[in-house]
mmCIF file of C-alpha atoms in Angstrom:
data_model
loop_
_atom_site.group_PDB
_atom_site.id
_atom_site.type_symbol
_atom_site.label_atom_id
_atom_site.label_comp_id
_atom_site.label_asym_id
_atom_site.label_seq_id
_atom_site.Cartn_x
_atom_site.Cartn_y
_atom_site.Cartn_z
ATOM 1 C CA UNK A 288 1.382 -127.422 -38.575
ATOM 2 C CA UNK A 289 2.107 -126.582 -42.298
ATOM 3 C CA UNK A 290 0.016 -123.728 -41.937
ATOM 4 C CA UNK A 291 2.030 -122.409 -39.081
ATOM 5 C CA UNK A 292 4.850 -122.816 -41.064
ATOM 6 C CA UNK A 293 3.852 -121.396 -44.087
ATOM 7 C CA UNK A 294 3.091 -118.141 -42.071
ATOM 8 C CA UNK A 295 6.641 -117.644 -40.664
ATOM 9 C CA UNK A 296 7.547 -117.464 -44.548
ATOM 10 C CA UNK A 297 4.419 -115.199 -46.018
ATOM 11 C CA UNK A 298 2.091 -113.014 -45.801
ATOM 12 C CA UNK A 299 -1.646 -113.116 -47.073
ATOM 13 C CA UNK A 300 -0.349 -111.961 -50.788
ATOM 14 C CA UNK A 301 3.012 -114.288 -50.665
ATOM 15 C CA UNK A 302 4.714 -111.466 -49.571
ATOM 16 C CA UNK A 303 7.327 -111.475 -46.062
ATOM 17 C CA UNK A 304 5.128 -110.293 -43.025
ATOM 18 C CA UNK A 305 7.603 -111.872 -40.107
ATOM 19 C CA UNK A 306 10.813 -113.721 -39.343
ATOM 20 C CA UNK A 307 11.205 -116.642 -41.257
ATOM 21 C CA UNK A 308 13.980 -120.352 -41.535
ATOM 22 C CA UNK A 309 16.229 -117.446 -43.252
ATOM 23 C CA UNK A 310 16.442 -115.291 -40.538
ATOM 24 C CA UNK A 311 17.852 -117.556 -37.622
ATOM 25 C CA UNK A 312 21.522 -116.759 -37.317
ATOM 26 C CA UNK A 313 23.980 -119.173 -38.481
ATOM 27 C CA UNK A 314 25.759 -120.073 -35.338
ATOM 28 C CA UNK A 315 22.086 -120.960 -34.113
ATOM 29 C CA UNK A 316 21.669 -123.371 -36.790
ATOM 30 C CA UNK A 317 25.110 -124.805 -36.048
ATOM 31 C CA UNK A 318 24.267 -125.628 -32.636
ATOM 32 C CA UNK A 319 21.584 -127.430 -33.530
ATOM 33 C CA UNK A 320 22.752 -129.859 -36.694
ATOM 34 C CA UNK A 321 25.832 -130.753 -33.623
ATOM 35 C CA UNK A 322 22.925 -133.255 -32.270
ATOM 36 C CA UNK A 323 21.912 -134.615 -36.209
ATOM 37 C CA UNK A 324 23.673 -137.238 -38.194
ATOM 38 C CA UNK A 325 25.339 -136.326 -41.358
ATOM 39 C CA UNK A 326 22.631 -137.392 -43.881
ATOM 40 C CA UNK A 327 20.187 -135.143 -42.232
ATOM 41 C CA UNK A 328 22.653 -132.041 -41.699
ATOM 42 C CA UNK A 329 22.884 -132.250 -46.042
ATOM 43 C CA UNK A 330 19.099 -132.737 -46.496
ATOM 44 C CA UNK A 331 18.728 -129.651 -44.444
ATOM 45 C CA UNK A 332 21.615 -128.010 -45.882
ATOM 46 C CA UNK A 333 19.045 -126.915 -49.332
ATOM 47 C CA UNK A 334 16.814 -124.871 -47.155
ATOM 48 C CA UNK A 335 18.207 -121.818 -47.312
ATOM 49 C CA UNK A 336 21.814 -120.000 -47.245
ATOM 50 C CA UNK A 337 22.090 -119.394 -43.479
ATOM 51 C CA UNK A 338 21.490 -123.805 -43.360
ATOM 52 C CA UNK A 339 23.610 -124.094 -46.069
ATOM 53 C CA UNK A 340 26.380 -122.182 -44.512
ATOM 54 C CA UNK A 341 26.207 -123.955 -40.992
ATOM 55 C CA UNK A 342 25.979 -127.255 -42.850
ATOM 56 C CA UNK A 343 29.875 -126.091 -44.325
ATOM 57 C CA UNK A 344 31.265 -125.187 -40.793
ATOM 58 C CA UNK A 345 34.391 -126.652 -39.661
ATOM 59 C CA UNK A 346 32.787 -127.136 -35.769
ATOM 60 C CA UNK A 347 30.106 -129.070 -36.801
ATOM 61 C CA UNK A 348 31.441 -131.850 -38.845
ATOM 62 C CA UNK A 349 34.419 -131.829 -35.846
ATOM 63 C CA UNK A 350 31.914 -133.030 -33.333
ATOM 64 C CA UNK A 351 30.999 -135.698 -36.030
ATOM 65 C CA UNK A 352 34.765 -137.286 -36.776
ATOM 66 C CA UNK A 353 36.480 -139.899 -34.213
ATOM 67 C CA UNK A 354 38.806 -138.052 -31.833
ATOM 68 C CA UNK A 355 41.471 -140.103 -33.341
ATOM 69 C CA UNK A 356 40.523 -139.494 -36.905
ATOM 70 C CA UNK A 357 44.235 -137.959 -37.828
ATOM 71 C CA UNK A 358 44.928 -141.870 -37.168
ATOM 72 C CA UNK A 359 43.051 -142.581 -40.422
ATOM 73 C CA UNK A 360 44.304 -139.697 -42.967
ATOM 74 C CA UNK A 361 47.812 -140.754 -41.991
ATOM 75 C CA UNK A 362 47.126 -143.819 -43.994
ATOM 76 C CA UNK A 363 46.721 -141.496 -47.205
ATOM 77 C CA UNK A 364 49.106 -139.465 -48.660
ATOM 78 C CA UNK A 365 48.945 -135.986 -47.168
ATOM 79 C CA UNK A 366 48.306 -134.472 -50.233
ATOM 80 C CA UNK A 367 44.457 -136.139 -50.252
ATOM 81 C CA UNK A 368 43.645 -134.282 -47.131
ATOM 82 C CA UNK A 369 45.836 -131.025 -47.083
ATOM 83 C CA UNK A 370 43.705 -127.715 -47.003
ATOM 84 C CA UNK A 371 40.410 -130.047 -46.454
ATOM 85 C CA UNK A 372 37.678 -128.568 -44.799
ATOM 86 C CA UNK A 373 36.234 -130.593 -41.882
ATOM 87 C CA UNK A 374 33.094 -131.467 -44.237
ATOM 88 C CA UNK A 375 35.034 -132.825 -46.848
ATOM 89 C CA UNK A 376 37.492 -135.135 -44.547
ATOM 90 C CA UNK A 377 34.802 -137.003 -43.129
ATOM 91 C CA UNK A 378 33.408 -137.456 -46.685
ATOM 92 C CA UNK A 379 37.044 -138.534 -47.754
ATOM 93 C CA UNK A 380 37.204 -140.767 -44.630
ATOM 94 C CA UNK A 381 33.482 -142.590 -45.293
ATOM 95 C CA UNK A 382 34.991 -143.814 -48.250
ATOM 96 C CA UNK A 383 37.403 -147.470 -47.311
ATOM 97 C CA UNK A 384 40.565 -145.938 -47.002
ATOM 98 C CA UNK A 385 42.843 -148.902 -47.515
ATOM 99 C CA UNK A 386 46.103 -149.861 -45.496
ATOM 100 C CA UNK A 387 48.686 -152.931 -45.478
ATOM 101 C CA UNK A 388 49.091 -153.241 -49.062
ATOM 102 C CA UNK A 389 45.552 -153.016 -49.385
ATOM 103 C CA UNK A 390 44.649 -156.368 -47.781
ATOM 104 C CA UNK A 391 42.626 -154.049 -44.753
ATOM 105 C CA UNK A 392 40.361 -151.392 -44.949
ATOM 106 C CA UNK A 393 38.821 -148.430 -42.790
ATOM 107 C CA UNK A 394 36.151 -146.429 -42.802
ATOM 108 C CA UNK A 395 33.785 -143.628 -41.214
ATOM 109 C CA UNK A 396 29.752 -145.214 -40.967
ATOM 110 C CA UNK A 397 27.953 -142.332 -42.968
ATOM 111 C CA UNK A 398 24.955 -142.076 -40.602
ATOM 112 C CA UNK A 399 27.598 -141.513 -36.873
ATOM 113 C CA UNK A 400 30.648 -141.572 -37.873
ATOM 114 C CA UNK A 401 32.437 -144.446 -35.911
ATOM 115 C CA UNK A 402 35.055 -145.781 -37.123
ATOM 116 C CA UNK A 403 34.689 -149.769 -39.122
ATOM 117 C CA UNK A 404 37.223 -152.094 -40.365
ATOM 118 C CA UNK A 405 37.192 -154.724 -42.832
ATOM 119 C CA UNK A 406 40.136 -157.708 -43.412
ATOM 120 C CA UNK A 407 41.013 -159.153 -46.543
ATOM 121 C CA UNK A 408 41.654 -163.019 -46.842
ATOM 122 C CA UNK A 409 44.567 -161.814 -47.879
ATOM 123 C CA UNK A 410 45.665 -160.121 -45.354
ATOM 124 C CA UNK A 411 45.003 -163.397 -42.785
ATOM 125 C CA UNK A 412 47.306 -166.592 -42.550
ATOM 126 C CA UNK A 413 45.441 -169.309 -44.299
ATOM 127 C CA UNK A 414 46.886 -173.255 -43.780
ATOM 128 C CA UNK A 415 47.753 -174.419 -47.233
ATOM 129 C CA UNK A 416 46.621 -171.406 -49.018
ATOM 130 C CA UNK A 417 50.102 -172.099 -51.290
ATOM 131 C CA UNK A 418 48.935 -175.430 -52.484
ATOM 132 C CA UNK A 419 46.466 -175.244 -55.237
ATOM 133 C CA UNK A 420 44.918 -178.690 -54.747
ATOM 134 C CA UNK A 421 43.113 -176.944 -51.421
ATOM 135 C CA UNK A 422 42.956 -173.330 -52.132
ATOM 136 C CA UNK A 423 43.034 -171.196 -54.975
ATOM 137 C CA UNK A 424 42.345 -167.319 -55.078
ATOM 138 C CA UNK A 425 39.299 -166.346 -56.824
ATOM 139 C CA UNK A 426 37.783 -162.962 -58.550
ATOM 140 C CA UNK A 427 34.496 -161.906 -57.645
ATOM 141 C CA UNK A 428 32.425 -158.691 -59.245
ATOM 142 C CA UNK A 429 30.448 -158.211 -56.324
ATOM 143 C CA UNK A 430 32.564 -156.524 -54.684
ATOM 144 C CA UNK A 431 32.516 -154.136 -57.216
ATOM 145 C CA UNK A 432 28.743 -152.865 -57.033
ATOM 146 C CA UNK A 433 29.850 -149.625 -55.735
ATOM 147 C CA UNK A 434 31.784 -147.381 -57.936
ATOM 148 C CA UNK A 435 35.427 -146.667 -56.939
ATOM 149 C CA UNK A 436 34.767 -142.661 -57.144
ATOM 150 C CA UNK A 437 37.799 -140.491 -57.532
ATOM 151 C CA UNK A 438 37.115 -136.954 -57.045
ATOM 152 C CA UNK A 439 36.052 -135.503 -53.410
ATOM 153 C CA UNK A 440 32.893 -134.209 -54.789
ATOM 154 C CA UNK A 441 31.608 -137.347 -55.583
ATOM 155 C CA UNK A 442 32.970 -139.325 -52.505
ATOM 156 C CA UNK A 443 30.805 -136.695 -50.958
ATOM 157 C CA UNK A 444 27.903 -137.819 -53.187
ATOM 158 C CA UNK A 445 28.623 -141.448 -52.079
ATOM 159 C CA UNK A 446 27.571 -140.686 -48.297
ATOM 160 C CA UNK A 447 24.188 -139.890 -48.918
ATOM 161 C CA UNK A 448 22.934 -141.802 -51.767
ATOM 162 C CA UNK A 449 20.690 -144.788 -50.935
ATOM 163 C CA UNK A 450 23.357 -147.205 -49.454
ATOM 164 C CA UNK A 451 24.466 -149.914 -51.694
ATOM 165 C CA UNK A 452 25.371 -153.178 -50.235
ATOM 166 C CA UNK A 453 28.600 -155.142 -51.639
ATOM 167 C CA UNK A 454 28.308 -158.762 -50.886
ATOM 168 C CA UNK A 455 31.441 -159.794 -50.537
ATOM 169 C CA UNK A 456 34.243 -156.941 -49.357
ATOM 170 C CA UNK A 457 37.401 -157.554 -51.929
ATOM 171 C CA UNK A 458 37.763 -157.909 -55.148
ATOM 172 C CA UNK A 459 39.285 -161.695 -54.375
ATOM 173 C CA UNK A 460 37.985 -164.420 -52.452
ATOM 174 C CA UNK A 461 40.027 -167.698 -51.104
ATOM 175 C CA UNK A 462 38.288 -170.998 -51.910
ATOM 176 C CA UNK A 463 38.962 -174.113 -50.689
ATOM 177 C CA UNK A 464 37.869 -177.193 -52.390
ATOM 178 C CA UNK A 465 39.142 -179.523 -50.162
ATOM 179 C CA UNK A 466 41.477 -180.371 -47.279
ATOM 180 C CA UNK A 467 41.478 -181.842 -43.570
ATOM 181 C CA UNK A 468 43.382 -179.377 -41.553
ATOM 182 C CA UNK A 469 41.165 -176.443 -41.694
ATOM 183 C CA UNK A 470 42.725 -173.208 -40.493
ATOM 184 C CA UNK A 471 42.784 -169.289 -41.000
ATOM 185 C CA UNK A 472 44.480 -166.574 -38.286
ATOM 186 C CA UNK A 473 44.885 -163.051 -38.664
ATOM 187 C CA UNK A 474 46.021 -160.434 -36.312
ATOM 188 C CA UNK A 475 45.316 -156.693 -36.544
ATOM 189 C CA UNK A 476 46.408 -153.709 -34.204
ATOM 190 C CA UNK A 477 45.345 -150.178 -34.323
ATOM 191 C CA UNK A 478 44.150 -146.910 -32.544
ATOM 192 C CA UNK A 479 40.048 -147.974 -32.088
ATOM 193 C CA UNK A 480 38.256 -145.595 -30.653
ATOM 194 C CA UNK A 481 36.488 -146.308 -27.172
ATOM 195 C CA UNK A 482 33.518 -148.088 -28.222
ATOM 196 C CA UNK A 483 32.347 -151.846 -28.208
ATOM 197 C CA UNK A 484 32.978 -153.866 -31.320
ATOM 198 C CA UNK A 485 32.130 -156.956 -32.980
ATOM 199 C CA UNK A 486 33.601 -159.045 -34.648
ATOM 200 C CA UNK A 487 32.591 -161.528 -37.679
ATOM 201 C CA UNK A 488 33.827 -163.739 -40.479
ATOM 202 C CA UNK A 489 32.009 -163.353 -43.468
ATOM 203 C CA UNK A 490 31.713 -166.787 -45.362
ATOM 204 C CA UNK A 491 29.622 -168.390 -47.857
ATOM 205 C CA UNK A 492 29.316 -172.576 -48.804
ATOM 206 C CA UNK A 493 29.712 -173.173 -52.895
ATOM 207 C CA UNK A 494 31.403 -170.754 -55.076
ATOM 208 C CA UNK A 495 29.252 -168.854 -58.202
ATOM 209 C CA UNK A 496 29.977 -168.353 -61.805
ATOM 210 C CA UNK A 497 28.380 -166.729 -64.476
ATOM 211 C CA UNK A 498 26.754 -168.368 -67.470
ATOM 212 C CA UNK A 499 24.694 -166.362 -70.038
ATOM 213 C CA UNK A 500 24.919 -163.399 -67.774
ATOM 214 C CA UNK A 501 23.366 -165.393 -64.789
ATOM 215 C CA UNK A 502 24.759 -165.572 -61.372
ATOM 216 C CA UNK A 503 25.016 -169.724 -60.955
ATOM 217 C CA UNK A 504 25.983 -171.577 -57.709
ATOM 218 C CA UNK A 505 27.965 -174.242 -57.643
ATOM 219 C CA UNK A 506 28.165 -176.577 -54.438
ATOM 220 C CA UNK A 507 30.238 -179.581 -56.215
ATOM 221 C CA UNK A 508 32.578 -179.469 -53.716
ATOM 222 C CA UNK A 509 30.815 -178.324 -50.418
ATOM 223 C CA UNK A 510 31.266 -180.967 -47.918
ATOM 224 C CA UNK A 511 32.174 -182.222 -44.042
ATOM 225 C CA UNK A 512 31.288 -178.357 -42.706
ATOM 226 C CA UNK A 513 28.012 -180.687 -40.653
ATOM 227 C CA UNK A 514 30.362 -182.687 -39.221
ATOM 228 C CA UNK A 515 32.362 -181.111 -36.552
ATOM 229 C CA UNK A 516 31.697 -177.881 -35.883
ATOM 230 C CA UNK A 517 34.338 -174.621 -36.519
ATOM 231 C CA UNK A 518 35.688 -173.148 -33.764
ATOM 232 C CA UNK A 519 36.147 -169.037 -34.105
ATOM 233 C CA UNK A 520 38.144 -166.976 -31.345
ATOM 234 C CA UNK A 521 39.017 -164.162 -30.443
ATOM 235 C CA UNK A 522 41.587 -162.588 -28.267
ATOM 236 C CA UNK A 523 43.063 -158.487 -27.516
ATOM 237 C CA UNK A 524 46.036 -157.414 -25.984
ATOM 238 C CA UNK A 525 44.520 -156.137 -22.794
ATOM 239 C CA UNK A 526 43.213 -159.888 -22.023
ATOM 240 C CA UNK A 527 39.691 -159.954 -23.471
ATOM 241 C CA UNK A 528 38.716 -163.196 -24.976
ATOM 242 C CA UNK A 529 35.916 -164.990 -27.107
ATOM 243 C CA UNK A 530 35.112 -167.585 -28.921
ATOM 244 C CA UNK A 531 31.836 -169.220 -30.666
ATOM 245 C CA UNK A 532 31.382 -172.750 -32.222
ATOM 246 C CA UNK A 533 28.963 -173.897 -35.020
ATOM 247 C CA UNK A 534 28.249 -176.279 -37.916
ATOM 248 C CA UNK A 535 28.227 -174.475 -41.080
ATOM 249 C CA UNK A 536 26.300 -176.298 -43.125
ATOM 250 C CA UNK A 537 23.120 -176.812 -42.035
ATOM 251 C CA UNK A 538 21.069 -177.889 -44.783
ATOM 252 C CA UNK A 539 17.669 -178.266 -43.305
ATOM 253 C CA UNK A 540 17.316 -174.422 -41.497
ATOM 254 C CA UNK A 541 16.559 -171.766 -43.011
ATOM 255 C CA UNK A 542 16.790 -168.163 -42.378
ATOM 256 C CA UNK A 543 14.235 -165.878 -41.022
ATOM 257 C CA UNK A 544 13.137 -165.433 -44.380
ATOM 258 C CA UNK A 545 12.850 -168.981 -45.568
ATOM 259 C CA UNK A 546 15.908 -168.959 -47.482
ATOM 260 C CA UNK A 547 18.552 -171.869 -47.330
ATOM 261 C CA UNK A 548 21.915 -170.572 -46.171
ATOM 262 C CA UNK A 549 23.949 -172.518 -48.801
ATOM 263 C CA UNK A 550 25.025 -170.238 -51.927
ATOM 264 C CA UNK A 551 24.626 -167.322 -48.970
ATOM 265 C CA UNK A 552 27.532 -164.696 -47.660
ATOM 266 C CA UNK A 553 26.817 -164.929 -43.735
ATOM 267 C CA UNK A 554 28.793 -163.316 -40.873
ATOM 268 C CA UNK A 555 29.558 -165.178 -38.434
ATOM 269 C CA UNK A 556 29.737 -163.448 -35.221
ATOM 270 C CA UNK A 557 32.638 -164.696 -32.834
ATOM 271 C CA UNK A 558 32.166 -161.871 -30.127
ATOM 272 C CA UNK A 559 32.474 -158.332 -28.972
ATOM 273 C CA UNK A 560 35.002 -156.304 -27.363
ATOM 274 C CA UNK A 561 35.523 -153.181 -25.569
ATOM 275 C CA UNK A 562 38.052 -150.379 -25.883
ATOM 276 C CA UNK A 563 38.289 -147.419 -23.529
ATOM 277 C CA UNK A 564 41.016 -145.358 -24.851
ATOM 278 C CA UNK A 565 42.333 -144.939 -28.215
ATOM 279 C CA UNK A 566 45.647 -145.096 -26.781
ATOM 280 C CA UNK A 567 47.695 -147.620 -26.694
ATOM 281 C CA UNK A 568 46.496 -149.093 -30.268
ATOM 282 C CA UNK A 569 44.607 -152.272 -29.420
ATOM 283 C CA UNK A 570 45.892 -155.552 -31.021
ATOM 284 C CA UNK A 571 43.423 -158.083 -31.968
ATOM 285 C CA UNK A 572 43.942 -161.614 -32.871
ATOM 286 C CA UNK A 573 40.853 -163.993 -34.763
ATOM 287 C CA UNK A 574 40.730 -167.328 -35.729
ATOM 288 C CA UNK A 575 38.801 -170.305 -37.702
ATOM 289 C CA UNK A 576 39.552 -173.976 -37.053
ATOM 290 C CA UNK A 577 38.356 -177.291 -38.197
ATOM 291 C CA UNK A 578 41.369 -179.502 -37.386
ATOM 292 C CA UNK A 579 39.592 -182.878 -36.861
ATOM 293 C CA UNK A 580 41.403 -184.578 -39.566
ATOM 294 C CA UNK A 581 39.253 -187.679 -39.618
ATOM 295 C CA UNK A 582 37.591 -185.925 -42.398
ATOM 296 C CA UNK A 583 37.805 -183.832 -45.062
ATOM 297 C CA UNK A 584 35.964 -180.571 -45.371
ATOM 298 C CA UNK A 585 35.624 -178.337 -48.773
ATOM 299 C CA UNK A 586 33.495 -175.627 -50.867
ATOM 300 C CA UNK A 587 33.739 -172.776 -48.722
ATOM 301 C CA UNK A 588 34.689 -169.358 -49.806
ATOM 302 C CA UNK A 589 36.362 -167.029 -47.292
ATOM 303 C CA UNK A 590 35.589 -163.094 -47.837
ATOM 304 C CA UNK A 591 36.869 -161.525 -44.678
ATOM 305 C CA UNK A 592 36.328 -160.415 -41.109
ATOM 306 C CA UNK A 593 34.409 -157.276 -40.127
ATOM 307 C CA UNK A 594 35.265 -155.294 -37.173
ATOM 308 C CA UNK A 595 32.664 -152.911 -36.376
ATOM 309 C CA UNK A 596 30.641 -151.315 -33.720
ATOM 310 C CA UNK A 597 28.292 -153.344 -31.926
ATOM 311 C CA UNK A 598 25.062 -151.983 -32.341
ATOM 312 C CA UNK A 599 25.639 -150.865 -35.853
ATOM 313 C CA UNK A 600 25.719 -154.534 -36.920
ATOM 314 C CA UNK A 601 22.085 -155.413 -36.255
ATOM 315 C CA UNK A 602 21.250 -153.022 -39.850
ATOM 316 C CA UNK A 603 19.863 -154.946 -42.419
ATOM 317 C CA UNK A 604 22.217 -156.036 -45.368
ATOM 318 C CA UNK A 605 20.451 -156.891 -48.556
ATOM 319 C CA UNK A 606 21.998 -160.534 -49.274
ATOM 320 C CA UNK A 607 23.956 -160.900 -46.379
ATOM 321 C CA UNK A 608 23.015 -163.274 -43.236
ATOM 322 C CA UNK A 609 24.065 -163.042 -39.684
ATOM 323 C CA UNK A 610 24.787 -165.330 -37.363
ATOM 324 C CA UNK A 611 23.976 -166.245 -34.143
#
């Protein structure tokens, strides 16, 4: 087969004896990156000039945005996205493009471009969150394993590098050291497209510091989560409900890979679901509950819930766990 292809280039002294990649027509090549995912369109775009130039074209990275994609770039100011090509909004938009004062986040997935969300713990209602003897509000660098890139070019850069994985979502995480009403709500409405979704807590037992340089857990106050088990739920505006129950720490199992879930991040899946029209905006409330107050619970950090399209959650996350 390289053979073959080699002759559609040269001749028996290198030279040009036939049509070669260069001389399909542009629109041709158009036509046919409409059926392949972004990463591959840019691979092929180094071929050649005709590639190159159907790789640039407004109709092709169209057919790759969300019909409701305006939705998005009216959370920026216009004057990120005015004069943009179609190319360089979907790289602007595969980048988290924050909203309500930054406690939320949306974004384009790189390899099909539907459209995932991700909720700060700020941005939720946490029970006693104000009292420091329960919670308290803590940094964490992980989130900050991908660079915060500025300049289009290199938020175009950012889609098709190897993809990095950020453990935890936000720069701050709530801890909770100890209390007996356990609760956390949130509530978030906007234009989904149609598509089924999942959504997930993500939440890891212990907290971590660094000493000498070295990431080291620390579980002194991780208790009563193998109790009672936490109730999540779920509930939309058009009537669609779910809800999921579980012990969190479970000490003796083990992940598929033989690794204790303590000192873990882990979503938690609560449930999926479905939107059929972008319009109206869908509202969706979530919840976490441990209110058995016979007990105390404590040690748990709370990152933040993940809304996202159901079958792009089965990809493998270095370093995070998923559950059920």
């Amino acid at each position: 087969m390289g053979a073959a292809l080699s002759n559609l280039t040269e001749g028996a002294n290198g030279s040009t004896i036939g049509p070669g990649l260069g001389d399909i027509p542009e629109s041709c090549v158009a036509c046919v990156f409409l059926y392949l995912t972004p990463p591959e369109i840019c691979n092929l775009a180094r071929l050649n000039r005709a590639f190159r130039g159907a790789a640039s074209s407004d109709s092709v990275w169209e057919s790759k945005l969300p019909s409701n994609y305006q939705d998005l770039l009216d959370l920026l100011p216009p004057e990120r996205y005015h004069n943009l090509s179609k190319k360089d909004i979907f790289a602007l938009l595969s980048r988290p493009v924050p909203f309500d004062n930054g406690n939320k986040e949306v974004w384009l997935d790189r390899d099909t471009g539907r459209i995932c969300m991700a909720i700060s713990a700020k941005g939720m209602v946490i029970t006693g969150i104000e009292d420091r003897r329960y919670w308290n509000w803590i940094p964490t660098e992980e989130s900050r394993q991908v660079d915060q890139r500025t300049h289009l070019h290199m938020a175009i850069l950012y889609m098709f590098v190897p993809r990095l994985t950020r453990l935890s979502r936000f720069h701050v995480v709530a801890y909770l050291q100890q209390i007996w009403w356990f609760e956390v709500d949130g509530v978030v409405k906007f234009h989904f497209p149609a598509d089924v979704y999942t959504l997930s807590f993500r939440l890891q037992l212990g907290r971590f510091s660094k000493r000498l340089g070295r990431r080291v857990p620390n579980f002194e106050h991780t208790h009563g989560w193998d109790i009672k088990p936490v109730r999540f739920q779920l509930s939309t505006s058009d009537g669609q409900q779910a809800s999921f129950e579980c012990c969190l720490d479970e000490t003796e199992r083990e992940d598929a890979n033989g690794n204790h879930k303590r000192g873990c991040w882990i979503d938690y899946k609560v449930g999926e679901f479905i939107v059929t029209d972008s319009e109206p905006a869908t509202e969706v409330r979530f919840s976490m509950k441990q209110i058995d107050c016979t007990h105390s619970k404590g040690g748990i950090c709370v990152d933040s819930v993940f809304i996202i399209p159901s079958d792009l959650r089965g990809r493998k996350r270095r370093g995070v766990l998923k559950k059920p």
